[in-house]
Amino acid sequence: DFLVDQGVVVSASATPAELQELVRRELGIDARPFAAAVSEARFGPPQASAAAATAARQELRALLRLIRHGLGRPDRLRGLVALRSLRA
């Protein structure tokens, strides 16, 4: 939703690797730790899924901090009031 609010077109079926590449291409940010954590949570061994999901949430928070830090105030405000993600 955050990327959509920033005007980035994201496929609903995007894989973690595709999201990683999209974030790199559109925002210039390395999302490899996030993509790896999400992949581990989704495709890793079931007995490790809870820990992997926790790691994925932590990586998401870190990635969002990086993205927000790279955006200027007008872009952050535009994302705040954007309604695109509500329609997606």
mmCIF file with all atom_site columns, C-alpha atoms in Angstrom:
data_model
loop_
_atom_site.group_PDB
_atom_site.id
_atom_site.type_symbol
_atom_site.label_atom_id
_atom_site.label_alt_id
_atom_site.label_comp_id
_atom_site.label_asym_id
_atom_site.label_entity_id
_atom_site.label_seq_id
_atom_site.pdbx_PDB_ins_code
_atom_site.Cartn_x
_atom_site.Cartn_y
_atom_site.Cartn_z
_atom_site.occupancy
_atom_site.B_iso_or_equiv
_atom_site.pdbx_formal_charge
_atom_site.auth_seq_id
_atom_site.auth_comp_id
_atom_site.auth_asym_id
_atom_site.auth_atom_id
_atom_site.pdbx_PDB_model_num
ATOM 1  C CA . ASP A 1 1  ? 0.000  0.000   0.000  1.00 0.00 ? 1  ASP A CA 1
ATOM 2  C CA . PHE A 1 2  ? 2.836  2.394   0.829  1.00 0.00 ? 2  PHE A CA 1
ATOM 3  C CA . LEU A 1 3  ? 4.347  2.060   -2.659 1.00 0.00 ? 3  LEU A CA 1
ATOM 4  C CA . VAL A 1 4  ? 0.963  2.504   -4.317 1.00 0.00 ? 4  VAL A CA 1
ATOM 5  C CA . ASP A 1 5  ? 0.396  5.672   -2.283 1.00 0.00 ? 5  ASP A CA 1
ATOM 6  C CA . GLN A 1 6  ? 3.695  6.974   -3.641 1.00 0.00 ? 6  GLN A CA 1
ATOM 7  C CA . GLY A 1 7  ? 2.509  6.403   -7.211 1.00 0.00 ? 7  GLY A CA 1
ATOM 8  C CA . VAL A 1 8  ? 4.443  3.179   -7.829 1.00 0.00 ? 8  VAL A CA 1
ATOM 9  C CA . VAL A 1 9  ? 2.526  0.564   -9.816 1.00 0.00 ? 9  VAL A CA 1
ATOM 10 C CA . VAL A 1 10 ? 2.724  -2.769  -7.975 1.00 0.00 ? 10 VAL A CA 1
ATOM 11 C CA . SER A 1 11 ? 1.226  -6.006  -9.218 1.00 0.00 ? 11 SER A CA 1
ATOM 12 C CA . ALA A 1 12 ? -0.930 -7.791  -6.647 1.00 0.00 ? 12 ALA A CA 1
ATOM 13 C CA . SER A 1 13 ? 0.909  -10.991 -7.559 1.00 0.00 ? 13 SER A CA 1
ATOM 14 C CA . ALA A 1 14 ? 4.426  -9.544  -7.219 1.00 0.00 ? 14 ALA A CA 1
ATOM 15 C CA . THR A 1 15 ? 6.939  -11.921 -5.659 1.00 0.00 ? 15 THR A CA 1
ATOM 16 C CA . PRO A 1 16 ? 9.399  -10.780 -2.979 1.00 0.00 ? 16 PRO A CA 1
ATOM 17 C CA . ALA A 1 17 ? 12.133 -10.701 -5.648 1.00 0.00 ? 17 ALA A CA 1
ATOM 18 C CA . GLU A 1 18 ? 9.943  -8.587  -7.941 1.00 0.00 ? 18 GLU A CA 1
ATOM 19 C CA . LEU A 1 19 ? 9.177  -6.172  -5.089 1.00 0.00 ? 19 LEU A CA 1
ATOM 20 C CA . GLN A 1 20 ? 12.888 -5.950  -4.315 1.00 0.00 ? 20 GLN A CA 1
ATOM 21 C CA . GLU A 1 21 ? 13.674 -5.028  -7.920 1.00 0.00 ? 21 GLU A CA 1
ATOM 22 C CA . LEU A 1 22 ? 10.770 -2.565  -8.093 1.00 0.00 ? 22 LEU A CA 1
ATOM 23 C CA . VAL A 1 23 ? 11.923 -0.747  -4.942 1.00 0.00 ? 23 VAL A CA 1
ATOM 24 C CA . ARG A 1 24 ? 15.493 -0.627  -6.265 1.00 0.00 ? 24 ARG A CA 1
ATOM 25 C CA . ARG A 1 25 ? 14.451 0.643   -9.688 1.00 0.00 ? 25 ARG A CA 1
ATOM 26 C CA . GLU A 1 26 ? 11.793 3.145   -8.572 1.00 0.00 ? 26 GLU A CA 1
ATOM 27 C CA . LEU A 1 27 ? 13.258 4.389   -5.288 1.00 0.00 ? 27 LEU A CA 1
ATOM 28 C CA . GLY A 1 28 ? 16.942 3.449   -5.429 1.00 0.00 ? 28 GLY A CA 1
ATOM 29 C CA . ILE A 1 29 ? 16.758 1.517   -2.155 1.00 0.00 ? 29 ILE A CA 1
ATOM 30 C CA . ASP A 1 30 ? 18.180 -1.928  -1.459 1.00 0.00 ? 30 ASP A CA 1
ATOM 31 C CA . ALA A 1 31 ? 15.273 -4.126  -0.383 1.00 0.00 ? 31 ALA A CA 1
ATOM 32 C CA . ARG A 1 32 ? 17.220 -7.416  -0.412 1.00 0.00 ? 32 ARG A CA 1
ATOM 33 C CA . PRO A 1 33 ? 16.996 -7.953  3.382  1.00 0.00 ? 33 PRO A CA 1
ATOM 34 C CA . PHE A 1 34 ? 13.227 -7.484  3.241  1.00 0.00 ? 34 PHE A CA 1
ATOM 35 C CA . ALA A 1 35 ? 12.788 -9.781  0.241  1.00 0.00 ? 35 ALA A CA 1
ATOM 36 C CA . ALA A 1 36 ? 14.943 -12.481 1.835  1.00 0.00 ? 36 ALA A CA 1
ATOM 37 C CA . ALA A 1 37 ? 13.020 -12.293 5.117  1.00 0.00 ? 37 ALA A CA 1
ATOM 38 C CA . VAL A 1 38 ? 9.640  -12.472 3.368  1.00 0.00 ? 38 VAL A CA 1
ATOM 39 C CA . SER A 1 39 ? 10.791 -15.406 1.248  1.00 0.00 ? 39 SER A CA 1
ATOM 40 C CA . GLU A 1 40 ? 12.016 -17.238 4.339  1.00 0.00 ? 40 GLU A CA 1
ATOM 41 C CA . ALA A 1 41 ? 8.722  -16.618 6.143  1.00 0.00 ? 41 ALA A CA 1
ATOM 42 C CA . ARG A 1 42 ? 6.679  -17.805 3.202  1.00 0.00 ? 42 ARG A CA 1
ATOM 43 C CA . PHE A 1 43 ? 8.753  -20.641 1.778  1.00 0.00 ? 43 PHE A CA 1
ATOM 44 C CA . GLY A 1 44 ? 11.008 -21.666 4.668  1.00 0.00 ? 44 GLY A CA 1
ATOM 45 C CA . PRO A 1 45 ? 10.552 -24.621 6.996  1.00 0.00 ? 45 PRO A CA 1
ATOM 46 C CA . PRO A 1 46 ? 7.243  -24.560 8.900  1.00 0.00 ? 46 PRO A CA 1
ATOM 47 C CA . GLN A 1 47 ? 8.904  -24.906 12.307 1.00 0.00 ? 47 GLN A CA 1
ATOM 48 C CA . ALA A 1 48 ? 10.768 -21.633 11.718 1.00 0.00 ? 48 ALA A CA 1
ATOM 49 C CA . SER A 1 49 ? 7.817  -19.692 10.303 1.00 0.00 ? 49 SER A CA 1
ATOM 50 C CA . ALA A 1 50 ? 6.980  -17.689 13.442 1.00 0.00 ? 50 ALA A CA 1
ATOM 51 C CA . ALA A 1 51 ? 10.535 -16.389 13.839 1.00 0.00 ? 51 ALA A CA 1
ATOM 52 C CA . ALA A 1 52 ? 10.792 -15.739 10.103 1.00 0.00 ? 52 ALA A CA 1
ATOM 53 C CA . ALA A 1 53 ? 7.523  -13.770 10.141 1.00 0.00 ? 53 ALA A CA 1
ATOM 54 C CA . THR A 1 54 ? 8.837  -11.645 13.004 1.00 0.00 ? 54 THR A CA 1
ATOM 55 C CA . ALA A 1 55 ? 12.037 -10.992 11.041 1.00 0.00 ? 55 ALA A CA 1
ATOM 56 C CA . ALA A 1 56 ? 9.996  -10.067 7.956  1.00 0.00 ? 56 ALA A CA 1
ATOM 57 C CA . ARG A 1 57 ? 7.970  -7.515  9.947  1.00 0.00 ? 57 ARG A CA 1
ATOM 58 C CA . GLN A 1 58 ? 11.195 -6.020  11.333 1.00 0.00 ? 58 GLN A CA 1
ATOM 59 C CA . GLU A 1 59 ? 12.680 -5.779  7.835  1.00 0.00 ? 59 GLU A CA 1
ATOM 60 C CA . LEU A 1 60 ? 9.482  -4.149  6.563  1.00 0.00 ? 60 LEU A CA 1
ATOM 61 C CA . ARG A 1 61 ? 9.704  -1.480  9.269  1.00 0.00 ? 61 ARG A CA 1
ATOM 62 C CA . ALA A 1 62 ? 13.377 -0.889  8.416  1.00 0.00 ? 62 ALA A CA 1
ATOM 63 C CA . LEU A 1 63 ? 12.600 -0.663  4.698  1.00 0.00 ? 63 LEU A CA 1
ATOM 64 C CA . LEU A 1 64 ? 9.758  1.797   5.253  1.00 0.00 ? 64 LEU A CA 1
ATOM 65 C CA . ARG A 1 65 ? 12.079 3.967   7.391  1.00 0.00 ? 65 ARG A CA 1
ATOM 66 C CA . LEU A 1 66 ? 14.626 4.018   4.550  1.00 0.00 ? 66 LEU A CA 1
ATOM 67 C CA . ILE A 1 67 ? 11.982 4.893   1.987  1.00 0.00 ? 67 ILE A CA 1
ATOM 68 C CA . ARG A 1 68 ? 10.476 7.662   4.144  1.00 0.00 ? 68 ARG A CA 1
ATOM 69 C CA . HIS A 1 69 ? 13.930 9.080   4.834  1.00 0.00 ? 69 HIS A CA 1
ATOM 70 C CA . GLY A 1 70 ? 14.572 9.274   1.081  1.00 0.00 ? 70 GLY A CA 1
ATOM 71 C CA . LEU A 1 71 ? 11.296 11.023  0.314  1.00 0.00 ? 71 LEU A CA 1
ATOM 72 C CA . GLY A 1 72 ? 10.886 14.750  0.561  1.00 0.00 ? 72 GLY A CA 1
ATOM 73 C CA . ARG A 1 73 ? 8.106  16.355  2.575  1.00 0.00 ? 73 ARG A CA 1
ATOM 74 C CA . PRO A 1 74 ? 5.828  16.884  -0.469 1.00 0.00 ? 74 PRO A CA 1
ATOM 75 C CA . ASP A 1 75 ? 6.085  13.195  -1.412 1.00 0.00 ? 75 ASP A CA 1
ATOM 76 C CA . ARG A 1 76 ? 5.376  12.051  2.148  1.00 0.00 ? 76 ARG A CA 1
ATOM 77 C CA . LEU A 1 77 ? 2.343  14.345  2.326  1.00 0.00 ? 77 LEU A CA 1
ATOM 78 C CA . ARG A 1 78 ? 1.098  13.131  -1.050 1.00 0.00 ? 78 ARG A CA 1
ATOM 79 C CA . GLY A 1 79 ? 1.354  9.564   0.222  1.00 0.00 ? 79 GLY A CA 1
ATOM 80 C CA . LEU A 1 80 ? -0.470 10.488  3.396  1.00 0.00 ? 80 LEU A CA 1
ATOM 81 C CA . VAL A 1 81 ? -3.508 11.809  1.560  1.00 0.00 ? 81 VAL A CA 1
ATOM 82 C CA . ALA A 1 82 ? -3.423 9.366   -1.372 1.00 0.00 ? 82 ALA A CA 1
ATOM 83 C CA . LEU A 1 83 ? -6.450 7.148   -1.670 1.00 0.00 ? 83 LEU A CA 1
ATOM 84 C CA . ARG A 1 84 ? -5.062 4.803   -4.331 1.00 0.00 ? 84 ARG A CA 1
ATOM 85 C CA . SER A 1 85 ? -4.167 2.085   -1.838 1.00 0.00 ? 85 SER A CA 1
ATOM 86 C CA . LEU A 1 86 ? -7.736 2.080   -0.537 1.00 0.00 ? 86 LEU A CA 1
ATOM 87 C CA . ARG A 1 87 ? -8.966 1.202   -4.019 1.00 0.00 ? 87 ARG A CA 1
ATOM 88 C CA . ALA A 1 88 ? -6.326 -1.484  -4.695 1.00 0.00 ? 88 ALA A CA 1
#
